[in-house]
């Protein structure tokens, strides 16, 4: 065989091997080469839903069961005062009634919020599945509680909109005896992963075609125990969502912040600096809990300005915002959450062009006499201002070459008309209309176009 023939034989052989084995190998080096599906970077805004049996006590947080067993004093006291001594957590499930759950209404709320994806807790650490899983007999929303496939209903309602449907999934289950037996062997036994976790995730993916798998509960064991890389290679090579799906980074000890289509690092991660890898800020409107809390106070909820502050900082630094609300056991998205989401949506109706499909700009922020975070898109730079400046004059210091010629045009989104500006050494002063005639009362966006660029 001459060299050229050998080359072709090798190339053809390699192609067969690649086709047979799929594009990605079950190791992080290979999985990390997968390009991020573009929809996810464009989407920017997602809604996170924590719903499950923990929504029945709706007290303390979605960690209720674990922290009750761990003797958290407020939960022990609550249970002693309100329930008979032999009451078990499992008995809450029959009161997860969801009688007012209307998936179409939820989809309408998320549309009004300007969300581009939704992530639902298919199964939290309690192990209860919101779909009729073959692998969770008797401990799922079809067998007990709603007696409905609530996950399936939401999936169908969301898929009738332009919003993508995603699923949170907890790898570990606090009190699953098979998991605990594996743990007792220092995870050398993998009965729980082989018999439950892998088939359960494949069941979810094959039946509901989620666009996001948001993994959690990974932190007690290595990725090798969870068989994470094998699972992801299947997801990327063979699954029905192989081209569209994105996953986060919680796939075993040492993996978060390093691997995955995007990284969450930790809850409410918001570094305030441009990041190299695509990331997401998963955060909550109720500052203290992901699950619904009946006894939350108004001051426990982020204000509209606080939400926009987190949003601007997150998007400027290359992140997506995944904003969490906890529905009630009856299936209601409490009006305080609906109002916050609607306020966000109303702001995005005016200012969304600075957010959706935007890119980080050269500089991220500016705070000479305001609180500005930048984004960019095509030939425009957007300055998102969270604080109306004194004097109706915003002073920007990080504008580089943007104002080198008189051709630069500055407008205020939703307000029409060009704004006057002047250079003052390396700073620019932009003169704003009076606040009283501006079409927004929290956070304003200046669009800057340098026609010479
Ligand atoms: C669910 O909500 C939609 C939209 O608000 C409404 O049209 C529909 O009638 C509701 N379905 C039920 C069963 O109440
Ligand atoms: C458990 O396994 C890990 C690695 O998988 C090892 O580092 C650790 O020493 C083991 N612990 C025990 C108690 O065997
Ligand atoms: C940008 O934001 C960071 C983090 O909040 C802050 O430390 C820094 O001072 C800000 N830079 C400017 C120029 O405002
Ligand atoms: C208000 O504007 C005047 C004139 O442009 C300027 O001299 C002054 O420093 C400004 N004050 C503040 C607080 O920005």
Short mmCIF file of C-alpha atoms and ligand atoms in Angstrom, two decimals:
data_model
loop_
_atom_site.label_atom_id
_atom_site.label_comp_id
_atom_site.label_asym_id
_atom_site.label_seq_id
_atom_site.Cartn_x
_atom_site.Cartn_y
_atom_site.Cartn_z
CA UNK A 1 0.00 0.00 0.00
CA UNK A 2 1.47 3.34 -0.90
CA UNK A 3 1.27 6.32 1.38
CA UNK A 4 -1.71 7.94 -0.33
CA UNK A 5 -3.75 4.73 -0.21
CA UNK A 6 -2.85 4.21 3.39
CA UNK A 7 -4.06 7.74 4.07
CA UNK A 8 -7.43 7.08 2.43
CA UNK A 9 -7.90 3.73 4.11
CA UNK A 10 -7.16 5.39 7.43
CA UNK A 11 -9.52 8.29 6.73
CA UNK A 12 -12.38 6.04 5.64
CA UNK A 13 -11.84 3.74 8.60
CA UNK A 14 -11.87 6.73 10.97
CA UNK A 15 -15.11 7.99 9.45
CA UNK A 16 -16.76 4.61 10.02
CA UNK A 17 -15.54 4.58 13.58
CA UNK A 18 -16.83 8.11 14.11
CA UNK A 19 -20.23 7.29 12.60
CA UNK A 20 -20.50 4.07 14.58
CA UNK A 21 -19.48 5.63 17.86
CA UNK A 22 -21.01 9.07 17.40
CA UNK A 23 -19.22 12.36 17.44
CA UNK A 24 -18.45 12.65 21.12
CA UNK A 25 -16.55 10.24 23.32
CA UNK A 26 -17.47 9.70 26.94
CA UNK A 27 -14.75 11.93 28.39
CA UNK A 28 -14.68 15.64 29.24
CA UNK A 29 -12.01 16.52 26.65
CA UNK A 30 -14.28 15.29 23.91
CA UNK A 31 -17.57 16.54 25.40
CA UNK A 32 -16.04 19.99 25.94
CA UNK A 33 -15.50 20.39 22.19
CA UNK A 34 -19.25 20.53 21.57
CA UNK A 35 -20.30 24.01 20.38
CA UNK A 36 -22.97 25.67 22.51
CA UNK A 37 -26.34 25.53 20.73
CA UNK A 38 -26.93 29.14 19.71
CA UNK A 39 -30.51 29.36 21.01
CA UNK A 40 -29.25 29.19 24.58
CA UNK A 41 -26.89 32.17 24.35
CA UNK A 42 -29.56 34.18 22.54
CA UNK A 43 -32.30 33.35 25.04
CA UNK A 44 -30.77 35.12 28.08
CA UNK A 45 -33.86 34.85 30.28
CA UNK A 46 -35.20 31.62 31.77
CA UNK A 47 -37.66 30.82 34.54
CA UNK A 48 -36.85 28.22 37.16
CA UNK A 49 -39.70 26.38 38.89
CA UNK A 50 -39.23 24.50 42.17
CA UNK A 51 -42.36 22.40 42.65
CA UNK A 52 -42.78 19.11 44.47
CA UNK A 53 -43.97 17.56 47.74
CA UNK A 54 -41.98 20.26 49.59
CA UNK A 55 -44.60 22.69 48.20
CA UNK A 56 -47.10 21.11 50.63
CA UNK A 57 -45.51 22.15 53.94
CA UNK A 58 -44.22 25.21 52.00
CA UNK A 59 -42.31 26.16 55.09
CA UNK A 60 -38.56 26.80 55.60
CA UNK A 61 -37.52 25.74 52.05
CA UNK A 62 -37.48 22.87 49.55
CA UNK A 63 -34.90 21.26 51.89
CA UNK A 64 -37.69 20.76 54.46
CA UNK A 65 -37.43 16.94 54.67
CA UNK A 66 -33.66 16.77 55.03
CA UNK A 67 -33.52 19.61 57.52
CA UNK A 68 -36.39 18.17 59.55
CA UNK A 69 -34.47 14.89 59.87
CA UNK A 70 -31.38 17.00 60.60
CA UNK A 71 -33.32 18.61 63.49
CA UNK A 72 -33.57 22.17 62.21
CA UNK A 73 -35.34 23.78 65.24
CA UNK A 74 -37.96 25.75 63.29
CA UNK A 75 -39.10 22.65 61.38
CA UNK A 76 -39.07 20.36 64.44
CA UNK A 77 -41.18 22.94 66.28
CA UNK A 78 -43.58 23.34 63.33
CA UNK A 79 -44.08 19.59 63.05
CA UNK A 80 -44.55 19.10 66.79
CA UNK A 81 -47.20 21.82 66.95
CA UNK A 82 -49.13 20.87 63.83
CA UNK A 83 -48.81 17.14 63.15
CA UNK A 84 -49.15 13.90 65.11
CA UNK A 85 -45.81 12.45 66.29
CA UNK A 86 -45.76 9.51 63.85
CA UNK A 87 -46.44 11.72 60.78
CA UNK A 88 -44.03 11.02 57.91
CA UNK A 89 -42.88 13.32 55.12
CA UNK A 90 -44.39 10.93 52.57
CA UNK A 91 -47.84 11.73 53.98
CA UNK A 92 -47.56 15.27 52.63
CA UNK A 93 -47.77 13.88 49.09
CA UNK A 94 -51.56 13.32 49.14
CA UNK A 95 -51.99 17.08 49.78
CA UNK A 96 -49.96 17.99 46.70
CA UNK A 97 -53.32 18.51 45.02
CA UNK A 98 -52.53 20.88 42.09
CA UNK A 99 -56.28 21.41 41.65
CA UNK A 100 -55.79 24.89 40.18
CA UNK A 101 -52.80 23.94 38.01
CA UNK A 102 -53.46 25.13 34.47
CA UNK A 103 -50.34 24.71 32.35
CA UNK A 104 -51.67 27.11 29.70
CA UNK A 105 -51.96 29.85 32.31
CA UNK A 106 -48.40 29.25 33.45
CA UNK A 107 -47.22 29.43 29.86
CA UNK A 108 -49.04 32.76 29.51
CA UNK A 109 -47.32 34.11 32.63
CA UNK A 110 -43.89 33.06 31.34
CA UNK A 111 -44.58 34.58 27.94
CA UNK A 112 -45.59 37.87 29.57
CA UNK A 113 -42.37 37.72 31.61
CA UNK A 114 -40.30 37.67 28.41
CA UNK A 115 -38.81 34.28 29.27
CA UNK A 116 -37.23 32.24 26.49
CA UNK A 117 -36.86 29.01 28.45
CA UNK A 118 -38.35 27.32 31.50
CA UNK A 119 -36.69 24.80 33.80
CA UNK A 120 -38.97 22.65 35.99
CA UNK A 121 -37.84 20.41 38.88
CA UNK A 122 -38.72 17.04 37.39
CA UNK A 123 -37.43 15.48 40.60
CA UNK A 124 -35.83 17.25 43.57
CA UNK A 125 -33.68 15.62 46.26
CA UNK A 126 -36.82 14.14 47.88
CA UNK A 127 -37.04 11.76 44.89
CA UNK A 128 -40.70 12.50 44.03
CA UNK A 129 -41.13 12.66 40.24
CA UNK A 130 -43.54 15.09 38.57
CA UNK A 131 -44.05 12.56 35.78
CA UNK A 132 -45.26 8.94 35.99
CA UNK A 133 -41.80 7.40 36.05
CA UNK A 134 -41.39 3.62 35.82
CA UNK A 135 -38.47 4.09 38.18
CA UNK A 136 -40.37 5.84 40.96
CA UNK A 137 -43.31 3.58 41.59
CA UNK A 138 -45.83 5.08 44.06
CA UNK A 139 -43.73 8.20 44.58
CA UNK A 140 -44.77 10.27 41.60
CA UNK A 141 -47.45 12.82 40.68
CA UNK A 142 -49.58 10.31 38.77
CA UNK A 143 -49.78 7.72 41.57
CA UNK A 144 -50.35 10.18 44.43
CA UNK A 145 -51.21 13.85 44.90
CA UNK A 146 -52.40 15.46 41.65
CA UNK A 147 -52.92 12.07 39.94
CA UNK A 148 -51.78 13.85 36.78
CA UNK A 149 -48.65 13.97 34.66
CA UNK A 150 -48.07 17.61 35.59
CA UNK A 151 -44.67 17.64 33.89
CA UNK A 152 -46.21 16.38 30.66
CA UNK A 153 -48.97 18.99 30.81
CA UNK A 154 -46.49 21.82 31.25
CA UNK A 155 -44.28 20.43 28.49
CA UNK A 156 -47.21 20.46 26.04
CA UNK A 157 -48.34 23.96 27.01
CA UNK A 158 -44.81 25.37 26.75
CA UNK A 159 -44.19 23.68 23.42
CA UNK A 160 -47.19 25.57 21.99
CA UNK A 161 -45.21 28.80 22.63
CA UNK A 162 -41.75 29.94 21.48
CA UNK A 163 -40.34 29.14 24.92
CA UNK A 164 -37.99 26.16 25.31
CA UNK A 165 -38.83 23.54 27.90
CA UNK A 166 -36.08 22.36 30.26
CA UNK A 167 -35.84 19.96 33.18
CA UNK A 168 -34.00 20.14 36.45
CA UNK A 169 -33.07 16.69 37.76
CA UNK A 170 -31.46 15.72 41.06
CA UNK A 171 -28.95 12.88 40.83
CA UNK A 172 -28.95 12.05 44.51
CA UNK A 173 -32.00 11.29 46.64
CA UNK A 174 -31.55 12.01 50.33
CA UNK A 175 -33.30 8.95 51.70
CA UNK A 176 -33.33 6.46 48.85
CA UNK A 177 -32.08 3.21 50.46
CA UNK A 178 -30.38 2.06 47.26
CA UNK A 179 -28.45 5.33 47.02
CA UNK A 180 -27.53 5.08 50.68
CA UNK A 181 -26.31 1.51 50.21
CA UNK A 182 -24.07 2.68 47.33
CA UNK A 183 -22.82 5.49 49.53
CA UNK A 184 -22.02 3.00 52.30
CA UNK A 185 -19.63 1.25 49.86
CA UNK A 186 -17.93 4.61 49.22
CA UNK A 187 -19.69 4.56 45.84
CA UNK A 188 -17.88 1.48 44.58
CA UNK A 189 -21.32 -0.07 44.09
CA UNK A 190 -23.42 1.70 41.41
CA UNK A 191 -26.80 0.00 41.79
CA UNK A 192 -28.64 3.31 42.20
CA UNK A 193 -27.10 4.89 39.11
CA UNK A 194 -27.52 1.80 36.90
CA UNK A 195 -30.95 0.79 38.15
CA UNK A 196 -32.54 4.21 38.55
CA UNK A 197 -30.70 7.37 37.57
CA UNK A 198 -29.56 6.54 34.05
CA UNK A 199 -32.82 4.84 32.96
CA UNK A 200 -34.84 7.62 34.62
CA UNK A 201 -32.99 10.40 32.76
CA UNK A 202 -33.31 8.49 29.48
CA UNK A 203 -37.03 8.04 30.13
CA UNK A 204 -37.34 11.81 30.69
CA UNK A 205 -35.39 12.68 27.56
CA UNK A 206 -37.11 10.13 25.31
CA UNK A 207 -40.63 10.99 26.48
CA UNK A 208 -40.46 14.78 26.87
CA UNK A 209 -37.58 15.98 24.66
CA UNK A 210 -36.28 18.68 27.02
CA UNK A 211 -34.02 21.41 25.65
CA UNK A 212 -32.17 21.79 28.97
CA UNK A 213 -31.03 19.17 31.46
CA UNK A 214 -30.24 21.06 34.63
CA UNK A 215 -28.42 18.54 36.81
CA UNK A 216 -28.09 18.86 40.59
CA UNK A 217 -27.40 16.82 43.71
CA UNK A 218 -24.08 15.58 42.32
CA UNK A 219 -21.77 16.70 45.09
CA UNK A 220 -21.32 13.60 47.25
CA UNK A 221 -19.81 11.44 44.51
CA UNK A 222 -17.44 11.52 41.54
CA UNK A 223 -18.65 11.85 37.95
CA UNK A 224 -17.44 8.27 37.44
CA UNK A 225 -20.02 7.07 40.00
CA UNK A 226 -22.78 8.99 38.20
CA UNK A 227 -21.56 7.77 34.77
CA UNK A 228 -21.92 11.40 33.72
CA UNK A 229 -19.69 11.36 30.67
CA UNK A 230 -21.35 8.21 29.27
CA UNK A 231 -24.76 9.79 29.79
CA UNK A 232 -23.72 13.05 28.10
CA UNK A 233 -22.15 11.22 25.16
CA UNK A 234 -25.50 9.46 24.67
CA UNK A 235 -27.35 12.77 25.02
CA UNK A 236 -25.11 14.53 22.46
CA UNK A 237 -24.74 11.64 19.99
CA UNK A 238 -27.94 9.67 19.98
CA UNK A 239 -30.75 11.22 21.99
CA UNK A 240 -33.78 12.83 20.29
CA UNK A 241 -32.54 16.25 21.50
CA UNK A 242 -28.89 15.80 20.51
CA UNK A 243 -28.65 19.01 18.46
CA UNK A 244 -30.61 21.30 20.72
CA UNK A 245 -30.06 20.21 24.31
CA UNK A 246 -27.83 22.10 26.73
CA UNK A 247 -26.67 20.91 30.13
CA UNK A 248 -25.22 22.64 33.17
CA UNK A 249 -22.17 21.67 35.17
CA UNK A 250 -23.34 19.67 38.20
CA UNK A 251 -22.13 16.21 37.23
CA UNK A 252 -19.90 15.11 40.14
CA UNK A 253 -17.20 16.29 42.52
CA UNK A 254 -14.84 18.78 40.84
CA UNK A 255 -16.98 19.19 37.71
CA UNK A 256 -19.03 22.36 38.52
CA UNK A 257 -17.50 25.54 37.12
CA UNK A 258 -15.40 23.47 34.67
CA UNK A 259 -17.53 21.35 32.35
CA UNK A 260 -20.97 21.38 30.75
CA UNK A 261 -22.50 23.43 27.94
CA UNK A 262 -22.81 26.24 30.47
CA UNK A 263 -21.71 26.58 34.07
CA UNK A 264 -23.64 27.60 37.17
CA UNK A 265 -20.69 27.21 39.59
CA UNK A 266 -22.84 27.84 42.64
CA UNK A 267 -26.34 29.12 43.41
CA UNK A 268 -26.82 32.83 42.60
CA UNK A 269 -23.40 32.97 40.91
CA UNK A 270 -22.90 36.51 39.60
CA UNK A 271 -19.17 37.26 39.28
CA UNK A 272 -19.41 40.86 38.01
CA UNK A 273 -16.64 40.24 35.47
CA UNK A 274 -16.65 38.91 31.94
CA UNK A 275 -16.38 35.09 31.94
CA UNK A 276 -14.68 32.95 29.31
CA UNK A 277 -17.24 30.16 29.37
CA UNK A 278 -20.99 30.52 28.95
CA UNK A 279 -22.58 30.70 32.39
CA UNK A 280 -25.94 31.09 34.04
CA UNK A 281 -27.02 32.88 37.20
CA UNK A 282 -29.67 30.69 38.87
CA UNK A 283 -31.30 32.94 41.45
CA UNK A 284 -34.53 33.36 43.37
CA UNK A 285 -37.15 36.09 43.77
CA UNK A 286 -37.75 34.88 47.34
CA UNK A 287 -34.30 35.56 48.77
CA UNK A 288 -34.51 32.64 51.23
CA UNK A 289 -36.04 29.76 49.33
CA UNK A 290 -36.48 28.09 45.94
CA UNK A 291 -39.68 26.33 46.99
CA UNK A 292 -42.81 28.33 47.91
CA UNK A 293 -42.96 29.58 51.52
CA UNK A 294 -46.41 30.43 52.87
CA UNK A 295 -44.89 32.62 55.58
CA UNK A 296 -42.61 34.70 53.36
CA UNK A 297 -42.82 38.45 53.97
CA UNK A 298 -42.95 41.16 51.34
CA UNK A 299 -39.39 42.18 52.27
CA UNK A 300 -38.20 38.64 51.49
CA UNK A 301 -38.91 39.19 47.80
CA UNK A 302 -36.52 41.06 45.51
CA UNK A 303 -37.86 44.40 44.32
CA UNK A 304 -38.15 45.11 40.57
CA UNK A 305 -35.01 47.26 40.73
CA UNK A 306 -33.10 44.51 42.54
CA UNK A 307 -34.12 42.03 39.84
CA UNK A 308 -33.05 44.39 37.03
CA UNK A 309 -29.76 45.03 38.83
CA UNK A 310 -29.00 41.31 38.89
CA UNK A 311 -30.17 40.99 35.29
CA UNK A 312 -27.96 43.81 33.93
CA UNK A 313 -24.83 42.63 35.71
CA UNK A 314 -25.44 39.03 34.64
CA UNK A 315 -26.08 39.72 30.95
CA UNK A 316 -23.18 42.20 30.67
CA UNK A 317 -20.75 39.58 31.88
CA UNK A 318 -21.95 36.93 29.42
CA UNK A 319 -24.44 35.11 31.64
CA UNK A 320 -28.03 34.00 31.31
CA UNK A 321 -30.51 34.76 34.08
CA UNK A 322 -32.54 31.83 35.44
CA UNK A 323 -35.05 33.44 37.76
CA UNK A 324 -36.83 31.14 40.21
CA UNK A 325 -40.38 31.10 41.48
CA UNK A 326 -41.98 28.45 43.68
CA UNK A 327 -45.55 27.48 42.73
CA UNK A 328 -47.98 26.46 45.49
CA UNK A 329 -49.23 22.93 46.15
CA UNK A 330 -52.53 23.97 44.52
CA UNK A 331 -50.68 24.82 41.32
CA UNK A 332 -50.82 28.60 41.62
CA UNK A 333 -48.01 30.98 40.79
CA UNK A 334 -48.62 33.40 43.62
CA UNK A 335 -49.56 36.92 42.42
CA UNK A 336 -46.42 38.43 44.00
CA UNK A 337 -44.31 36.23 41.70
CA UNK A 338 -46.60 36.89 38.75
CA UNK A 339 -46.28 40.62 39.37
CA UNK A 340 -42.47 40.53 39.55
CA UNK A 341 -42.34 38.46 36.36
CA UNK A 342 -44.78 40.80 34.62
CA UNK A 343 -42.73 43.85 35.66
CA UNK A 344 -39.67 42.16 34.20
CA UNK A 345 -41.58 41.43 30.99
CA UNK A 346 -42.83 45.00 30.71
CA UNK A 347 -39.28 46.28 31.07
CA UNK A 348 -38.08 43.80 28.44
CA UNK A 349 -40.79 44.93 26.01
CA UNK A 350 -39.09 48.32 25.91
CA UNK A 351 -35.50 47.30 26.55
CA UNK A 352 -35.26 43.71 25.33
CA UNK A 353 -33.14 44.64 22.30
CA UNK A 354 -30.28 45.32 24.75
CA UNK A 355 -30.72 41.85 26.27
CA UNK A 356 -31.83 39.10 23.85
CA UNK A 357 -29.11 37.90 21.46
CA UNK A 358 -26.76 40.54 22.86
CA UNK A 359 -23.02 40.07 23.39
CA UNK A 360 -20.82 41.38 26.16
CA UNK A 361 -19.03 44.58 25.15
CA UNK A 362 -15.38 45.62 25.60
CA UNK A 363 -16.14 47.16 28.99
CA UNK A 364 -18.70 45.68 31.36
CA UNK A 365 -19.64 48.54 33.65
CA UNK A 366 -19.29 52.19 34.58
CA UNK A 367 -20.15 54.00 37.76
CA UNK A 368 -18.99 57.60 37.68
CA UNK A 369 -22.36 59.14 38.53
CA UNK A 370 -24.71 56.26 37.71
CA UNK A 371 -24.64 52.47 37.70
CA UNK A 372 -24.24 51.31 34.13
CA UNK A 373 -23.74 47.84 32.64
CA UNK A 374 -22.98 47.47 28.93
CA UNK A 375 -24.08 45.02 26.27
CA UNK A 376 -23.69 45.12 22.49
CA UNK A 377 -25.38 43.87 19.35
CA UNK A 378 -24.50 44.43 15.70
CA UNK A 379 -23.24 48.04 15.51
CA UNK A 380 -24.89 49.20 18.72
CA UNK A 381 -23.59 49.46 22.27
CA UNK A 382 -26.21 49.51 25.02
CA UNK A 383 -25.66 51.18 28.39
CA UNK A 384 -28.15 49.86 30.95
CA UNK A 385 -28.41 52.49 33.67
CA UNK A 386 -29.82 51.36 37.03
CA UNK A 387 -29.62 54.77 38.69
CA UNK A 388 -30.95 58.00 37.24
CA UNK A 389 -28.07 60.48 37.47
CA UNK A 390 -28.35 63.80 39.28
CA UNK A 391 -28.66 66.69 36.86
CA UNK A 392 -30.15 64.46 34.12
CA UNK A 393 -26.60 64.01 32.90
CA UNK A 394 -25.01 60.59 32.77
CA UNK A 395 -21.22 60.52 32.68
CA UNK A 396 -19.57 57.51 31.08
CA UNK A 397 -15.87 56.75 31.36
CA UNK A 398 -15.47 53.41 29.57
CA UNK A 399 -16.65 54.41 26.12
CA UNK A 400 -13.32 54.01 24.34
CA UNK A 401 -13.49 55.21 20.75
CA UNK A 402 -17.27 55.37 20.56
CA UNK A 403 -17.51 59.14 20.64
CA UNK A 404 -14.48 60.04 18.53
CA UNK A 405 -16.64 61.63 15.83
CA UNK A 406 -19.75 63.78 15.92
CA UNK A 407 -21.63 61.05 14.01
CA UNK A 408 -22.31 59.04 17.14
CA UNK A 409 -26.03 58.80 17.85
CA UNK A 410 -27.43 58.18 21.32
CA UNK A 411 -31.08 57.34 21.97
CA UNK A 412 -33.01 56.31 25.04
CA UNK A 413 -34.95 53.09 24.34
CA UNK A 414 -38.69 53.61 24.42
CA UNK A 415 -38.32 57.37 24.34
CA UNK A 416 -37.56 58.34 20.73
CA UNK A 417 -35.34 61.22 19.61
CA UNK A 418 -31.59 61.69 19.71
CA UNK A 419 -29.93 62.73 22.95
CA UNK A 420 -27.34 65.51 23.04
CA UNK A 421 -23.90 64.55 24.24
CA UNK A 422 -20.49 66.14 24.67
CA UNK A 423 -16.99 64.82 25.11
CA UNK A 424 -15.13 65.97 28.17
CA UNK A 425 -11.55 64.63 27.90
CA UNK A 426 -11.96 60.81 27.93
CA UNK A 427 -15.43 60.97 29.38
CA UNK A 428 -18.71 61.57 27.67
CA UNK A 429 -21.69 63.42 29.14
CA UNK A 430 -25.09 62.40 27.84
CA UNK A 431 -27.92 64.84 28.48
CA UNK A 432 -31.17 63.11 29.33
CA UNK A 433 -34.75 64.31 29.11
CA UNK A 434 -36.40 65.02 32.43
CA UNK A 435 -37.11 61.81 34.35
CA UNK A 436 -40.79 62.71 34.50
CA UNK A 437 -41.24 62.24 30.76
CA UNK A 438 -39.31 59.00 30.45
CA UNK A 439 -41.13 55.78 29.58
CA UNK A 440 -39.80 53.65 32.47
CA UNK A 441 -39.31 54.14 36.17
CA UNK A 442 -36.60 51.56 36.83
CA UNK A 443 -33.47 51.16 34.74
CA UNK A 444 -32.99 52.97 31.43
CA UNK A 445 -31.13 51.87 28.35
CA UNK A 446 -29.08 54.18 26.16
CA UNK A 447 -28.38 52.89 22.68
CA UNK A 448 -25.14 54.19 21.24
CA UNK A 449 -24.34 53.86 17.55
CA UNK A 450 -21.06 55.15 16.17
CA UNK A 451 -21.76 55.49 12.47
CA UNK A 452 -18.04 55.51 11.72
CA UNK A 453 -17.48 52.03 13.23
C1 LIG B 1 -56.66 27.12 31.37
O1 LIG B 1 -56.29 28.44 31.08
C2 LIG B 1 -56.61 28.81 29.75
C3 LIG B 1 -55.96 30.18 29.51
O2 LIG B 1 -56.17 31.06 30.54
C4 LIG B 1 -58.10 28.81 29.57
O3 LIG B 1 -58.42 29.19 28.24
C5 LIG B 1 -58.62 27.42 29.86
O4 LIG B 1 -60.02 27.40 29.80
C6 LIG B 1 -58.16 26.94 31.23
N1 LIG B 1 -58.50 25.54 31.39
C7 LIG B 1 -59.19 25.12 32.41
C8 LIG B 1 -59.46 23.64 32.44
O5 LIG B 1 -59.59 25.85 33.30
C1 LIG B 2 -13.61 6.79 48.86
O1 LIG B 2 -13.26 6.90 47.49
C2 LIG B 2 -12.48 8.03 47.18
C3 LIG B 2 -12.22 8.08 45.68
O2 LIG B 2 -13.24 7.51 44.97
C4 LIG B 2 -11.17 7.98 47.95
O3 LIG B 2 -10.44 9.16 47.68
C5 LIG B 2 -11.47 7.86 49.43
O4 LIG B 2 -10.25 7.68 50.14
C6 LIG B 2 -12.38 6.69 49.73
N1 LIG B 2 -12.74 6.70 51.12
C7 LIG B 2 -12.77 5.61 51.87
C8 LIG B 2 -13.22 5.79 53.29
O5 LIG B 2 -12.49 4.52 51.42
C1 LIG B 3 -17.62 47.24 37.82
O1 LIG B 3 -18.25 46.36 38.73
C2 LIG B 3 -17.37 45.78 39.65
C3 LIG B 3 -18.14 44.74 40.43
O2 LIG B 3 -19.33 45.26 40.93
C4 LIG B 3 -16.77 46.86 40.53
O3 LIG B 3 -15.85 46.28 41.44
C5 LIG B 3 -16.04 47.85 39.63
O4 LIG B 3 -15.59 48.92 40.41
C6 LIG B 3 -16.96 48.38 38.56
N1 LIG B 3 -16.17 49.17 37.62
C7 LIG B 3 -16.56 50.35 37.18
C8 LIG B 3 -15.66 51.02 36.20
O5 LIG B 3 -17.60 50.85 37.52
C1 LIG B 4 -24.45 69.02 37.42
O1 LIG B 4 -24.13 69.65 36.16
C2 LIG B 4 -23.18 70.66 36.26
C3 LIG B 4 -23.04 71.29 34.88
O2 LIG B 4 -22.92 70.33 33.88
C4 LIG B 4 -21.86 70.06 36.76
O3 LIG B 4 -20.92 71.08 36.89
C5 LIG B 4 -22.11 69.44 38.12
O4 LIG B 4 -20.91 68.81 38.57
C6 LIG B 4 -23.20 68.42 38.00
N1 LIG B 4 -23.49 67.84 39.30
C7 LIG B 4 -23.55 66.54 39.50
C8 LIG B 4 -23.88 66.11 40.90
O5 LIG B 4 -23.33 65.73 38.63
#
